[in-house]
XYZ file of C-alpha atoms in Angstrom:
672
model
C -120.983 -130.478 -92.079
C -125.045 -130.008 -92.066
C -126.184 -126.361 -94.546
C -127.049 -123.450 -92.785
C -131.022 -123.289 -92.294
C -130.414 -119.487 -95.356
C -128.668 -122.694 -97.653
C -131.811 -124.831 -97.089
C -134.251 -123.292 -97.714
C -131.789 -121.635 -100.970
C -131.781 -125.163 -101.804
C -135.207 -126.111 -101.039
C -135.978 -123.828 -103.123
C -134.196 -125.044 -106.026
C -131.571 -121.685 -105.945
C -128.268 -123.549 -106.530
C -126.701 -121.114 -107.430
C -127.569 -118.679 -104.937
C -126.699 -120.985 -102.469
C -123.109 -121.446 -103.845
C -122.527 -117.581 -104.363
C -122.742 -116.618 -100.818
C -120.768 -120.799 -99.690
C -118.203 -119.287 -101.503
C -119.042 -115.818 -100.008
C -118.429 -116.896 -96.319
C -114.731 -119.082 -97.450
C -116.967 -122.180 -97.931
C -115.564 -123.219 -101.342
C -115.416 -126.875 -101.179
C -119.599 -126.783 -101.009
C -120.149 -123.969 -103.029
C -117.843 -126.164 -106.090
C -120.064 -128.694 -105.701
C -123.041 -127.023 -105.724
C -122.051 -125.433 -109.242
C -121.418 -128.314 -110.781
C -124.873 -129.978 -109.343
C -126.872 -127.317 -111.167
C -124.059 -127.527 -114.325
C -122.509 -123.965 -113.555
C -118.967 -125.419 -114.673
C -117.225 -121.988 -115.469
C -118.321 -120.857 -111.653
C -117.266 -124.402 -110.573
C -113.246 -124.711 -112.367
C -112.628 -121.126 -110.522
C -113.750 -122.805 -107.319
C -111.378 -125.631 -107.547
C -109.092 -122.818 -108.277
C -109.523 -120.887 -105.495
C -108.626 -124.240 -104.089
C -104.917 -124.191 -105.647
C -107.403 -127.840 -107.324
C -106.310 -126.552 -111.184
C -107.018 -130.900 -111.683
C -110.817 -130.617 -110.626
C -110.813 -126.887 -112.450
C -109.668 -128.167 -116.123
C -112.885 -131.695 -114.956
C -115.123 -128.992 -115.491
C -113.940 -127.164 -118.121
C -113.711 -130.172 -120.266
C -117.499 -130.765 -118.542
C -118.919 -127.836 -119.305
C -117.609 -128.396 -122.761
C -115.603 -124.550 -122.190
C -112.525 -125.311 -125.269
C -110.809 -121.839 -124.262
C -110.441 -122.657 -120.812
C -109.816 -126.025 -121.002
C -107.231 -124.867 -123.373
C -105.750 -122.081 -121.029
C -105.934 -124.695 -118.506
C -103.480 -127.420 -120.349
C -100.732 -125.232 -120.860
C -101.121 -124.312 -117.187
C -101.265 -127.642 -116.551
C -98.245 -128.098 -118.724
C -95.956 -125.607 -116.958
C -97.247 -126.816 -113.855
C -96.762 -129.864 -111.161
C -96.064 -132.737 -113.015
C -98.468 -135.016 -111.094
C -102.020 -132.567 -112.481
C -100.200 -133.224 -115.890
C -100.353 -137.083 -115.139
C -103.714 -136.353 -114.015
C -105.064 -134.096 -116.295
C -103.631 -136.775 -119.200
C -105.717 -139.698 -117.714
C -109.295 -137.193 -118.265
C -108.255 -136.562 -121.450
C -107.484 -139.465 -122.210
C -110.831 -140.549 -120.797
C -112.418 -138.409 -123.296
C -110.438 -140.039 -125.689
C -108.824 -137.084 -126.466
C -105.609 -138.311 -127.477
C -103.320 -135.063 -128.731
C -104.391 -133.216 -125.414
C -103.627 -136.002 -123.068
C -100.292 -136.915 -124.940
C -99.155 -132.928 -125.224
C -99.907 -133.740 -120.950
C -98.224 -136.841 -120.916
C -94.709 -135.481 -122.037
C -95.083 -133.090 -119.525
C -95.411 -134.983 -116.603
C -92.259 -137.629 -117.542
C -94.522 -140.387 -118.949
C -93.486 -141.199 -122.294
C -94.953 -144.084 -122.153
C -98.104 -143.548 -121.838
C -97.886 -139.978 -124.103
C -96.363 -143.278 -126.738
C -99.511 -144.559 -126.150
C -102.052 -141.715 -126.797
C -99.932 -140.396 -129.672
C -100.911 -143.467 -131.230
C -104.282 -142.826 -130.189
C -104.030 -139.584 -132.112
C -102.953 -141.236 -135.627
C -99.539 -139.582 -134.387
C -97.138 -142.186 -135.434
C -93.984 -140.001 -135.603
C -94.992 -138.833 -131.970
C -95.478 -142.473 -130.559
C -91.956 -143.569 -131.440
C -90.362 -139.981 -130.885
C -91.430 -141.019 -127.333
C -91.387 -144.565 -127.235
C -86.884 -144.312 -128.949
C -86.180 -141.623 -126.074
C -87.788 -144.593 -123.745
C -84.672 -147.408 -125.253
C -87.418 -149.103 -126.494
C -86.255 -148.547 -130.160
C -88.165 -152.142 -130.931
C -91.284 -150.170 -130.507
C -90.203 -146.797 -132.135
C -88.695 -149.022 -135.050
C -92.501 -150.447 -135.726
C -94.786 -147.602 -135.715
C -92.134 -145.932 -138.483
C -92.692 -149.015 -140.207
C -96.520 -148.084 -140.344
C -95.426 -144.479 -141.001
C -94.256 -145.244 -143.963
C -96.566 -147.946 -144.966
C -98.742 -145.014 -144.560
C -97.272 -142.140 -145.305
C -94.016 -143.872 -148.194
C -93.139 -140.440 -149.170
C -92.506 -139.416 -145.574
C -88.671 -139.205 -145.257
C -88.341 -137.867 -141.371
C -90.402 -141.466 -140.673
C -87.303 -143.070 -142.860
C -84.212 -141.498 -141.520
C -85.646 -142.640 -138.071
C -86.080 -146.517 -139.027
C -82.595 -146.061 -140.811
C -81.045 -145.609 -138.033
C -82.656 -147.476 -136.337
C -81.960 -150.428 -138.146
C -78.565 -149.596 -138.474
C -78.240 -150.079 -134.551
C -79.558 -152.967 -135.316
C -77.057 -154.614 -137.234
C -79.998 -154.608 -140.146
C -76.923 -153.238 -142.520
C -78.739 -153.915 -145.110
C -82.995 -152.766 -144.937
C -81.057 -149.870 -143.438
C -79.404 -148.077 -146.792
C -82.489 -148.373 -148.339
C -85.275 -145.906 -146.209
C -81.631 -143.881 -145.722
C -80.989 -143.381 -149.315
C -84.477 -141.941 -149.382
C -84.092 -139.491 -146.716
C -81.029 -138.149 -148.513
C -83.046 -137.370 -151.484
C -85.160 -134.398 -148.866
C -82.221 -132.234 -149.636
C -83.225 -130.727 -145.300
C -82.427 -134.252 -144.276
C -79.103 -134.954 -146.836
C -76.529 -134.771 -144.671
C -77.463 -136.587 -141.556
C -78.779 -139.738 -144.336
C -75.228 -140.079 -145.707
C -73.487 -140.266 -142.926
C -75.906 -142.980 -141.128
C -75.067 -144.439 -145.467
C -72.099 -144.260 -145.580
C -72.141 -146.240 -141.941
C -74.215 -149.269 -143.200
C -72.636 -148.945 -146.737
C -68.697 -149.844 -144.412
C -70.586 -152.335 -142.217
C -71.401 -154.734 -146.081
C -68.565 -154.563 -146.697
C -68.824 -152.148 -150.270
C -66.428 -149.679 -149.952
C -66.602 -148.411 -153.022
C -70.123 -147.300 -152.357
C -69.574 -145.748 -149.202
C -67.203 -143.523 -150.561
C -68.767 -142.596 -153.331
C -71.354 -141.542 -150.377
C -69.366 -140.106 -148.196
C -68.022 -137.298 -151.583
C -72.040 -136.861 -151.420
C -71.841 -136.206 -148.063
C -69.083 -133.698 -148.061
C -70.839 -131.881 -151.502
C -73.355 -130.566 -149.017
C -71.415 -130.687 -145.700
C -68.161 -129.922 -146.563
C -66.958 -130.264 -142.972
C -67.444 -134.353 -143.283
C -64.513 -136.328 -142.561
C -61.958 -136.756 -145.826
C -62.055 -140.929 -145.264
C -64.739 -143.380 -144.615
C -62.449 -144.242 -141.250
C -62.294 -141.485 -140.197
C -65.795 -141.433 -140.291
C -67.102 -144.316 -138.637
C -64.315 -143.513 -136.289
C -66.716 -140.088 -135.848
C -69.987 -141.827 -136.295
C -69.270 -144.897 -133.513
C -71.008 -145.189 -130.415
C -70.040 -142.618 -127.946
C -68.208 -144.710 -125.176
C -68.919 -144.180 -121.474
C -66.916 -141.652 -118.754
C -65.107 -143.892 -116.542
C -67.802 -142.153 -114.003
C -70.648 -144.278 -116.515
C -71.161 -147.313 -116.018
C -73.616 -148.378 -118.644
C -71.956 -150.067 -121.258
C -73.610 -151.655 -124.614
C -72.623 -155.394 -126.501
C -73.704 -155.049 -130.379
C -75.246 -151.368 -130.142
C -78.394 -153.685 -128.305
C -77.673 -155.032 -125.551
C -77.489 -152.391 -122.374
C -75.019 -154.741 -119.485
C -77.192 -153.581 -116.066
C -74.633 -156.054 -113.918
C -72.767 -158.813 -113.690
C -73.830 -162.063 -113.215
C -70.385 -164.625 -112.517
C -67.370 -165.643 -113.591
C -65.114 -167.540 -114.310
C -61.677 -168.260 -115.603
C -63.178 -168.232 -119.617
C -65.261 -165.026 -119.099
C -68.316 -162.990 -116.844
C -71.706 -163.711 -117.367
C -73.341 -160.508 -117.464
C -77.173 -159.454 -117.033
C -78.368 -157.291 -120.086
C -80.924 -155.767 -121.023
C -82.317 -156.363 -125.337
C -83.209 -153.781 -126.477
C -84.432 -155.204 -129.488
C -86.336 -157.163 -128.140
C -87.081 -155.468 -124.941
C -86.509 -157.718 -122.975
C -83.547 -159.368 -119.990
C -80.585 -161.602 -121.819
C -77.547 -162.838 -119.657
C -75.015 -162.022 -122.378
C -72.009 -164.716 -122.060
C -68.498 -162.839 -122.854
C -65.758 -164.839 -123.768
C -62.417 -163.340 -122.536
C -59.813 -165.808 -122.179
C -56.727 -165.196 -120.236
C -54.598 -166.642 -122.167
C -53.589 -166.252 -126.323
C -52.103 -169.424 -126.597
C -52.865 -172.973 -126.773
C -55.037 -172.607 -124.012
C -57.193 -169.653 -124.885
C -58.285 -170.916 -128.751
C -59.106 -174.577 -127.024
C -61.571 -172.351 -124.277
C -62.340 -170.645 -127.381
C -63.213 -173.187 -129.730
C -65.137 -174.798 -126.030
C -66.734 -171.444 -126.292
C -68.340 -172.541 -129.816
C -69.144 -175.237 -128.897
C -71.405 -174.358 -126.688
C -73.072 -171.474 -128.926
C -73.592 -173.710 -131.586
C -74.538 -177.025 -129.713
C -76.716 -174.997 -126.921
C -78.345 -173.314 -130.809
C -79.163 -175.780 -131.915
C -81.864 -177.454 -128.650
C -84.944 -176.143 -128.691
C -86.291 -177.624 -125.447
C -88.716 -176.175 -122.612
C -86.155 -177.899 -120.174
C -83.004 -176.542 -122.055
C -82.109 -172.632 -121.283
C -82.670 -170.824 -124.763
C -79.688 -169.232 -126.671
C -80.825 -165.771 -128.948
C -77.892 -165.340 -130.914
C -74.134 -165.937 -131.096
C -71.918 -163.268 -132.404
C -68.210 -164.538 -133.395
C -66.880 -161.231 -133.638
C -66.889 -160.308 -130.831
C -67.225 -163.324 -128.351
C -70.561 -163.120 -126.456
C -73.466 -165.869 -126.431
C -76.831 -164.108 -125.130
C -79.204 -166.457 -123.114
C -82.543 -166.515 -121.882
C -82.384 -164.505 -117.968
C -82.924 -167.523 -115.442
C -84.515 -165.291 -112.442
C -84.820 -168.572 -110.568
C -81.096 -168.511 -109.721
C -79.545 -171.770 -109.731
C -79.655 -175.033 -108.117
C -76.154 -175.106 -107.038
C -77.690 -171.999 -104.565
C -80.605 -173.427 -104.235
C -78.368 -176.494 -102.474
C -76.578 -173.766 -100.178
C -79.943 -172.865 -98.522
C -81.439 -176.081 -98.689
C -79.005 -179.160 -98.602
C -81.758 -181.262 -98.157
C -85.214 -181.013 -100.853
C -88.753 -181.466 -100.208
C -89.606 -185.144 -102.491
C -91.684 -183.271 -104.725
C -88.898 -180.257 -105.407
C -86.536 -183.578 -106.132
C -89.072 -185.301 -108.376
C -89.843 -182.262 -110.202
C -86.017 -180.742 -110.456
C -85.140 -183.936 -111.771
C -87.449 -185.413 -114.148
C -86.950 -181.977 -115.585
C -82.968 -182.583 -115.554
C -84.024 -186.022 -117.789
C -86.643 -184.153 -119.800
C -83.621 -181.835 -121.208
C -81.101 -184.673 -121.711
C -83.930 -186.843 -123.444
C -83.936 -183.939 -126.049
C -79.918 -183.758 -125.642
C -79.159 -187.226 -126.276
C -81.659 -187.420 -129.417
C -79.526 -185.060 -130.787
C -76.405 -186.671 -129.858
C -74.864 -184.275 -127.516
C -73.972 -185.366 -125.001
C -73.733 -182.488 -121.991
C -70.267 -183.737 -119.798
C -71.189 -181.382 -116.939
C -74.320 -181.741 -115.527
C -74.496 -180.137 -111.456
C -76.127 -177.957 -109.418
C -75.027 -174.891 -111.083
C -75.421 -175.305 -114.559
C -79.225 -176.334 -113.719
C -81.316 -173.034 -113.156
C -84.629 -171.887 -112.930
C -86.815 -169.673 -114.971
C -89.417 -166.916 -113.884
C -91.924 -169.264 -113.171
C -90.100 -172.466 -111.826
C -89.128 -174.158 -114.710
C -86.201 -176.227 -113.958
C -83.782 -175.569 -117.848
C -80.341 -177.406 -118.414
C -77.673 -175.216 -119.105
C -73.902 -174.689 -119.972
C -73.653 -177.043 -122.902
C -70.426 -177.879 -124.533
C -68.061 -177.580 -121.392
C -65.594 -179.706 -122.121
C -63.641 -179.882 -118.020
C -61.867 -182.956 -118.243
C -59.447 -181.054 -120.630
C -58.465 -178.995 -117.340
C -57.155 -182.371 -115.905
C -53.543 -181.050 -115.814
C -54.524 -177.350 -114.134
C -55.015 -176.822 -110.391
C -56.955 -177.986 -109.230
C -59.474 -175.167 -107.765
C -62.671 -175.084 -105.588
C -64.568 -174.792 -108.877
C -63.042 -177.599 -110.457
C -62.685 -180.010 -107.576
C -67.112 -178.762 -107.826
C -66.833 -180.613 -110.883
C -64.688 -183.179 -110.676
C -67.667 -184.101 -107.617
C -69.647 -184.918 -110.358
C -67.458 -187.174 -113.796
C -68.199 -190.434 -113.922
C -65.589 -192.914 -114.127
C -65.230 -193.108 -117.871
C -64.528 -188.494 -118.318
C -61.309 -189.336 -115.643
C -59.887 -191.594 -117.028
C -60.296 -190.586 -120.518
C -63.026 -193.542 -122.050
C -65.089 -192.085 -124.376
C -68.334 -190.788 -123.200
C -71.911 -191.275 -124.011
C -75.795 -190.020 -122.563
C -74.962 -192.532 -119.540
C -72.535 -190.118 -118.301
C -74.606 -187.290 -118.358
C -77.118 -190.169 -116.449
C -74.020 -190.948 -113.439
C -73.662 -187.118 -112.904
C -77.038 -187.025 -112.547
C -77.473 -189.687 -109.890
C -74.649 -187.859 -107.935
C -76.986 -184.531 -108.212
C -80.278 -187.016 -106.958
C -77.976 -188.829 -104.127
C -76.978 -185.166 -103.044
C -80.268 -183.518 -102.647
C -81.859 -186.668 -101.366
C -78.825 -187.934 -98.852
C -78.333 -183.774 -97.641
C -74.596 -185.036 -98.724
C -72.412 -185.866 -101.851
C -71.715 -189.269 -102.673
C -68.003 -188.552 -102.781
C -67.212 -186.380 -99.941
C -63.235 -186.862 -101.112
C -60.186 -185.575 -100.801
C -58.759 -188.644 -103.344
C -62.356 -188.030 -105.395
C -60.514 -189.862 -108.340
C -59.814 -192.973 -106.376
C -63.898 -193.082 -104.954
C -65.576 -192.056 -108.711
C -63.104 -195.262 -109.939
C -63.414 -197.915 -107.445
C -65.662 -196.609 -104.267
C -69.268 -198.116 -103.906
C -70.679 -195.699 -102.133
C -72.999 -195.568 -99.151
C -76.509 -196.455 -99.464
C -79.225 -194.052 -98.858
C -81.339 -196.154 -96.785
C -78.219 -196.277 -94.534
C -78.001 -192.180 -94.674
C -81.964 -191.630 -94.034
C -83.261 -194.471 -92.839
C -86.682 -193.408 -92.977
C -86.904 -192.913 -96.870
C -86.625 -197.511 -96.588
C -84.645 -198.768 -98.961
C -86.791 -197.636 -102.385
C -84.260 -196.007 -103.818
C -81.436 -197.306 -103.316
C -81.349 -199.927 -106.452
C -82.230 -196.849 -108.646
C -78.916 -194.499 -107.321
C -77.212 -197.811 -107.425
C -77.826 -198.479 -111.026
C -77.034 -194.428 -111.737
C -74.049 -194.484 -110.306
C -73.000 -198.089 -111.623
C -68.886 -197.458 -112.386
C -69.493 -200.105 -115.717
C -71.789 -197.098 -118.096
C -73.181 -200.457 -118.955
C -74.526 -201.617 -116.168
C -76.596 -197.595 -115.460
C -80.355 -197.032 -116.741
C -80.197 -197.117 -121.098
C -81.107 -193.898 -121.825
C -83.460 -191.036 -119.698
C -86.249 -192.222 -120.600
C -85.751 -195.197 -118.404
C -83.777 -193.614 -115.678
C -87.937 -191.247 -115.763
C -89.665 -194.652 -115.747
C -87.771 -195.699 -112.836
C -88.001 -192.216 -110.706
C -91.587 -192.397 -111.887
C -92.347 -195.768 -109.975
C -90.989 -194.330 -106.203
C -92.711 -193.774 -103.859
C -92.281 -189.210 -103.310
C -94.157 -188.593 -100.406
C -92.446 -186.597 -97.413
C -91.706 -189.188 -94.430
C -93.639 -188.336 -91.289
C -92.505 -186.391 -88.616
C -88.984 -185.754 -91.272
C -87.943 -182.455 -92.076
C -85.620 -180.997 -94.338
C -82.135 -180.261 -93.541
C -80.669 -176.907 -94.706
C -77.647 -176.212 -96.226
C -75.415 -173.341 -94.444
C -77.533 -170.233 -95.653
C -79.531 -167.944 -93.431
C -81.892 -170.161 -91.090
C -85.252 -169.978 -90.642
C -87.243 -169.813 -87.773
C -89.540 -173.001 -88.100
C -89.318 -175.464 -90.528
C -92.476 -174.896 -92.420
C -94.584 -178.091 -93.204
C -95.708 -178.704 -96.798
C -99.313 -179.732 -97.815
C -98.509 -181.885 -100.452
C -102.251 -181.389 -101.625
C -104.126 -180.157 -103.005
C -101.047 -177.360 -104.024
C -97.547 -179.947 -104.228
C -94.757 -179.970 -102.038
C -93.330 -177.350 -103.760
C -96.110 -174.223 -102.088
C -97.179 -173.441 -98.340
C -100.593 -172.760 -97.343
C -100.262 -168.694 -95.860
C -103.717 -167.462 -95.658
C -106.820 -168.891 -97.175
C -108.453 -165.649 -98.628
C -112.442 -167.326 -98.994
C -113.625 -167.492 -102.355
C -111.952 -170.233 -103.856
C -108.333 -167.417 -103.021
C -105.556 -168.835 -101.031
C -101.772 -166.873 -100.172
C -98.827 -169.655 -100.632
C -95.491 -169.955 -100.130
C -93.402 -170.825 -103.000
C -90.630 -173.444 -101.223
C -88.449 -173.748 -104.122
C -88.594 -169.304 -105.999
C -89.327 -168.408 -101.728
C -92.063 -165.659 -102.976
C -96.029 -165.459 -101.939
C -97.908 -166.326 -104.906
C -102.310 -165.901 -104.732
C -103.843 -169.015 -106.468
C -107.602 -168.969 -107.395
C -109.577 -171.749 -107.918
C -112.522 -169.979 -110.003
C -114.800 -171.468 -113.613
C -113.938 -171.805 -117.012
C -115.117 -168.397 -117.848
C -113.485 -166.469 -115.110
C -109.610 -168.806 -116.000
C -110.619 -167.837 -119.767
C -110.841 -163.935 -118.672
C -107.255 -163.970 -116.509
C -105.745 -166.066 -119.327
C -106.567 -163.250 -121.435
C -105.097 -160.556 -118.675
C -101.744 -163.337 -118.573
C -100.703 -161.887 -121.867
C -99.923 -158.585 -121.338
C -95.968 -158.151 -120.669
C -95.799 -155.429 -118.267
C -94.350 -154.841 -114.283
C -96.946 -152.191 -114.113
C -99.812 -155.721 -114.064
C -100.385 -158.090 -112.533
C -98.519 -161.345 -113.363
C -100.613 -164.964 -114.619
C -98.163 -168.093 -114.072
C -99.198 -170.281 -114.777
C -103.375 -171.838 -115.448
C -104.662 -174.833 -114.979
C -107.349 -175.420 -116.172
C -108.448 -179.037 -115.717
C -108.341 -178.395 -112.187
C -109.581 -175.649 -112.570
C -106.955 -173.229 -111.050
C -104.706 -169.960 -111.764
C -101.175 -169.044 -110.397
C -101.073 -164.649 -109.860
C -97.584 -163.121 -108.379
C -98.499 -161.092 -105.468
C -96.719 -158.271 -105.368
C -94.658 -155.885 -102.287
C -97.218 -154.548 -100.225
C -100.979 -153.294 -100.050
C -101.377 -150.305 -100.824
C -102.243 -146.732 -98.968
C -105.372 -145.338 -99.244
C -104.795 -142.577 -102.322
C -102.836 -145.718 -104.279
C -104.872 -144.507 -107.420
C -103.248 -141.864 -106.985
C -99.607 -143.274 -108.555
C -99.011 -142.752 -111.726
C -98.285 -146.201 -112.348
C -101.807 -146.724 -111.585
C -103.460 -145.101 -115.119
C -100.272 -146.847 -117.092
C -101.387 -150.212 -116.267
C -104.956 -149.758 -117.302
C -103.285 -148.047 -119.971
C -101.682 -151.101 -121.256
C -105.255 -153.298 -119.588
C -107.271 -150.832 -122.319
C -104.091 -151.083 -125.350
C -104.641 -155.072 -124.905
C -108.680 -154.469 -125.343
C -109.449 -155.603 -122.427
C -111.027 -153.703 -119.282
C -110.407 -154.176 -115.283
C -113.493 -153.205 -113.842
C -112.983 -153.258 -110.702
C -110.726 -150.401 -109.970
C -109.621 -149.657 -106.573
C -106.921 -149.216 -103.913
C -107.698 -153.038 -102.608
C -106.779 -153.392 -106.527
C -103.243 -151.817 -106.037
C -99.830 -153.566 -104.546
C -96.827 -150.917 -103.259
C -93.345 -152.441 -104.173
C -89.825 -150.827 -104.526
C -89.972 -150.736 -108.196
C -94.016 -148.931 -108.614
C -96.864 -149.556 -108.102
C -98.930 -152.642 -109.416
C -102.996 -153.430 -111.014
C -103.392 -156.074 -109.323
C -105.959 -158.070 -111.749
C -107.169 -161.226 -109.387
C -110.353 -158.683 -108.483
C -110.601 -157.527 -112.337
C -114.142 -158.697 -113.335
C -113.673 -157.228 -117.370
C -116.690 -155.347 -117.510
C -117.882 -152.182 -117.771
C -115.567 -149.247 -120.197
C -111.957 -148.046 -119.960
C -113.870 -144.578 -119.347
C -114.610 -146.265 -116.060
C -111.681 -147.371 -115.436
C -110.127 -144.996 -115.156
C -113.019 -141.763 -113.905
C -111.955 -143.424 -110.831
C -108.346 -142.508 -110.586
C -109.847 -139.008 -110.078
C -112.499 -137.573 -108.299
C -113.447 -133.509 -107.352
C -112.679 -132.942 -103.611
C -114.996 -131.972 -101.428
């Protein structure tokens, strides 16, 4: 709306404050606020902002005018009010390096992650650690307490908290030293001695535990009279029936069941120490007799064998807890090959090639260590978030269960067994190559080479039909390789994984013209995608060319949409730095190909709405970018996407230019 002649005349004469006063009296407060701000009449501008019901803008004006009494009063008001107002006021304080005030407001808003970062900026490591503990990020909290103790060795509160965290993760020896230091503080003696008794007992130092319990009872006569009773009292609280939260070893928070079988279950869990998702296999064989002992022996063998193998194509094992009988492994979010084949019985040839070569690389590493997998099958081939193929479940010996009832799960294993496994003869590397040959046949033909019902007889004596007879469009190129993989005598097969890989590399992997993939029994798709084999490869289908070297692709292997960027080396270097940020609030870099000059980025959720910048996750994502020593430089609604978990800051348009203050200033604008 245009100004009235009277207001226009006052503005021409430079009488902005007078014009603002008149507009305020007339009820045109937004325009009045702008005019007050233009002439740095911050007090009056803040008054009008409050009249408009906008305490955040009032706070910004008070900060701009360095009206510290007013800043203090407004900060107290914001802490007690709408949490979203406190969150935005925190952003304003952080942009001005007022970290203590920012942290105070973030805590009021319930944003403990930002508060932890801001407390650190204010050099208040204890408060930062306290927020991290409240978030369950015990490893980061422990590091903050350690840093505090390096600066202030006499901080007994930090020593107590660090000791408790170390105790939680079974670091009893180190925990006891910090707890002993904390116990010298009369005000902390009782909680420190209580935790110290637990640590000493866990190390088997019974006499020392009893001595510490005696000291505890002198300062707290209500403490239990014996160590056992104190341990029962100090043990982790058991969840109620309504509370499904479960912890293993005080460190792994169990989220849900991923799968199970006769000897145990696999759970998705959160590792509180390293702040990452893991898969935990928990042994729970139903039999306590010889069968149960054999099953446990296989479980232990799997743990030890897997832990001894470190390879990019082998599922990593992080920990084996023999006392509690569980195995902690890398969580494979991409699922199994079996699940993929149920959805697409005959994958594209490029996918088949990549999967088999990945498994062969894993087998090469295992065979070099004298390890034969003995159970290579699609259910034991996994994919991580980036689509990397990994072989898992080492050490399982299902041949010992041949006398059991032939359940569907057992038949699934028998379908991939070599003749020598069935007859009980010795196994070697060729045993795994036979099983992988069955997997390869299934992917190429869309069916198993032996379909039963007498799988034992078929594996021992029947020659499978050549692939060329099942899929004529491929010709005879694959027949010899498959025949060698599936030879009955081990001596007639490939001698090693390396030899088999070389034979596969020599085969043509170009999709036959006019032939589409065969889908499994899973949900059908409306149309079979036409996969461009160049430059994106058979795994990716182009969806939308944004221009400027940016192309949206469908990842056919993982069923998601990703973004490929073509960029010069300096741009790729910047994206690589952003890619080191491990955060769910910042767009992830999935792959970097410096030779091709491309980067592959995730494309989460949906495009954001016009008010996306007010989402608290945007400020948090930018905070994590700044904590990594980076600047976004192009903050806008277009650089935000929203999914069910919240908002994600995109980096595909980041320039890396400007300052953190410039980024944060984009999040808060005065109302008009």
